[in-house]
mmCIF file of C-alpha atoms in Angstrom:
data_model
loop_
_atom_site.group_PDB
_atom_site.id
_atom_site.type_symbol
_atom_site.label_atom_id
_atom_site.label_comp_id
_atom_site.label_asym_id
_atom_site.label_seq_id
_atom_site.Cartn_x
_atom_site.Cartn_y
_atom_site.Cartn_z
ATOM 1 C CA HIS Q 1 221.758 94.921 -18.817
ATOM 2 C CA ARG Q 2 220.439 97.990 -16.500
ATOM 3 C CA LEU Q 3 216.614 96.736 -17.423
ATOM 4 C CA ASN Q 4 218.061 93.320 -15.966
ATOM 5 C CA GLY Q 5 219.517 94.339 -13.087
ATOM 6 C CA PHE Q 6 216.411 96.353 -12.065
ATOM 7 C CA ALA Q 7 214.003 93.817 -13.095
ATOM 8 C CA ASN Q 8 216.377 91.449 -10.420
ATOM 9 C CA PHE Q 9 216.186 94.088 -7.724
ATOM 10 C CA LEU Q 10 212.513 94.748 -7.825
ATOM 11 C CA GLU Q 11 212.423 90.421 -7.968
ATOM 12 C CA ASN Q 12 214.570 90.142 -5.096
ATOM 13 C CA HIS Q 13 213.752 93.295 -3.234
ATOM 14 C CA PRO Q 14 209.751 93.892 -2.802
ATOM 15 C CA GLU Q 15 210.403 96.283 0.169
ATOM 16 C CA TYR Q 16 211.528 98.876 -2.214
ATOM 17 C CA HIS Q 17 208.592 98.430 -4.662
ATOM 18 C CA LYS Q 18 206.584 101.983 -4.769
ATOM 19 C CA LYS Q 19 210.092 103.428 -3.637
ATOM 20 C CA VAL Q 20 212.107 103.495 -6.247
ATOM 21 C CA SER Q 21 211.745 104.200 -10.074
ATOM 22 C CA LEU Q 22 214.338 103.569 -13.106
ATOM 23 C CA ALA Q 23 214.238 106.582 -15.639
ATOM 24 C CA MET Q 24 215.335 104.687 -19.004
ATOM 25 C CA ILE Q 25 216.063 107.549 -21.693
ATOM 26 C CA VAL Q 26 216.916 106.375 -25.126
ATOM 27 C CA VAL Q 27 217.827 109.007 -27.855
ATOM 28 C CA PRO Q 28 216.598 107.796 -31.065
ATOM 29 C CA SER Q 29 219.769 106.772 -33.486
ATOM 30 C CA ARG Q 30 219.661 104.664 -36.988
ATOM 31 C CA ASP Q 31 216.138 103.800 -37.007
ATOM 32 C CA ALA Q 32 216.277 102.634 -39.985
ATOM 33 C CA VAL Q 33 218.780 100.343 -40.060
ATOM 34 C CA ASP Q 34 216.960 96.714 -39.257
ATOM 35 C CA ARG Q 35 219.192 95.731 -35.940
ATOM 36 C CA TYR Q 36 218.322 99.047 -34.007
ATOM 37 C CA ALA Q 37 215.059 98.476 -34.759
ATOM 38 C CA ASP Q 38 214.967 95.294 -33.795
ATOM 39 C CA LEU Q 39 217.111 96.303 -30.201
ATOM 40 C CA LYS Q 40 214.422 99.152 -29.731
ATOM 41 C CA THR Q 41 211.501 96.318 -30.100
ATOM 42 C CA ARG Q 42 213.076 94.306 -27.460
ATOM 43 C CA ILE Q 43 213.520 97.301 -25.241
ATOM 44 C CA ASP Q 44 209.725 98.548 -25.475
ATOM 45 C CA GLN Q 45 208.891 94.750 -24.483
ATOM 46 C CA TYR Q 46 210.819 94.179 -21.439
ATOM 47 C CA ILE Q 47 209.574 97.938 -19.986
ATOM 48 C CA GLY Q 48 206.202 96.402 -20.874
ATOM 49 C CA LYS Q 49 207.016 93.342 -18.904
ATOM 50 C CA ILE Q 50 208.810 94.895 -15.902
ATOM 51 C CA ASN Q 51 205.979 97.559 -15.604
ATOM 52 C CA GLY Q 52 203.085 95.065 -16.333
ATOM 53 C CA MET Q 53 204.469 92.939 -13.555
ATOM 54 C CA TYR Q 54 205.219 95.698 -10.794
ATOM 55 C CA SER Q 55 203.345 98.847 -11.480
ATOM 56 C CA THR Q 56 200.425 99.881 -8.830
ATOM 57 C CA LEU Q 57 198.136 102.276 -9.626
ATOM 58 C CA GLY Q 58 199.923 105.079 -8.366
ATOM 59 C CA TRP Q 59 203.556 103.248 -9.212
ATOM 60 C CA THR Q 60 204.978 103.086 -12.125
ATOM 61 C CA PRO Q 61 208.461 100.752 -12.118
ATOM 62 C CA VAL Q 62 210.332 102.133 -15.403
ATOM 63 C CA TYR Q 63 209.767 105.709 -16.760
ATOM 64 C CA TYR Q 64 210.906 105.304 -20.634
ATOM 65 C CA PHE Q 65 211.588 108.119 -22.562
ATOM 66 C CA TYR Q 66 212.109 107.519 -26.499
ATOM 67 C CA GLN Q 67 213.337 111.267 -27.805
ATOM 68 C CA SER Q 68 216.173 113.459 -27.974
ATOM 69 C CA PHE Q 69 216.692 115.988 -25.438
ATOM 70 C CA PRO Q 70 217.967 119.564 -25.879
#
């Protein structure tokens, strides 16, 4: 939902390109469960799509962290 909202924001407000980014933090959980692995794959692909459409040499729209933080 957050990714959809951010993608729609970027599409509808090009004046904010290179001015805003989304930091997406996902803590690994239940990676052995197929449903969670599928969800992670879909998230990875969607972030790749957003960054592929809007990234420039000096700007990345979505920063994706798939790791635990202390």
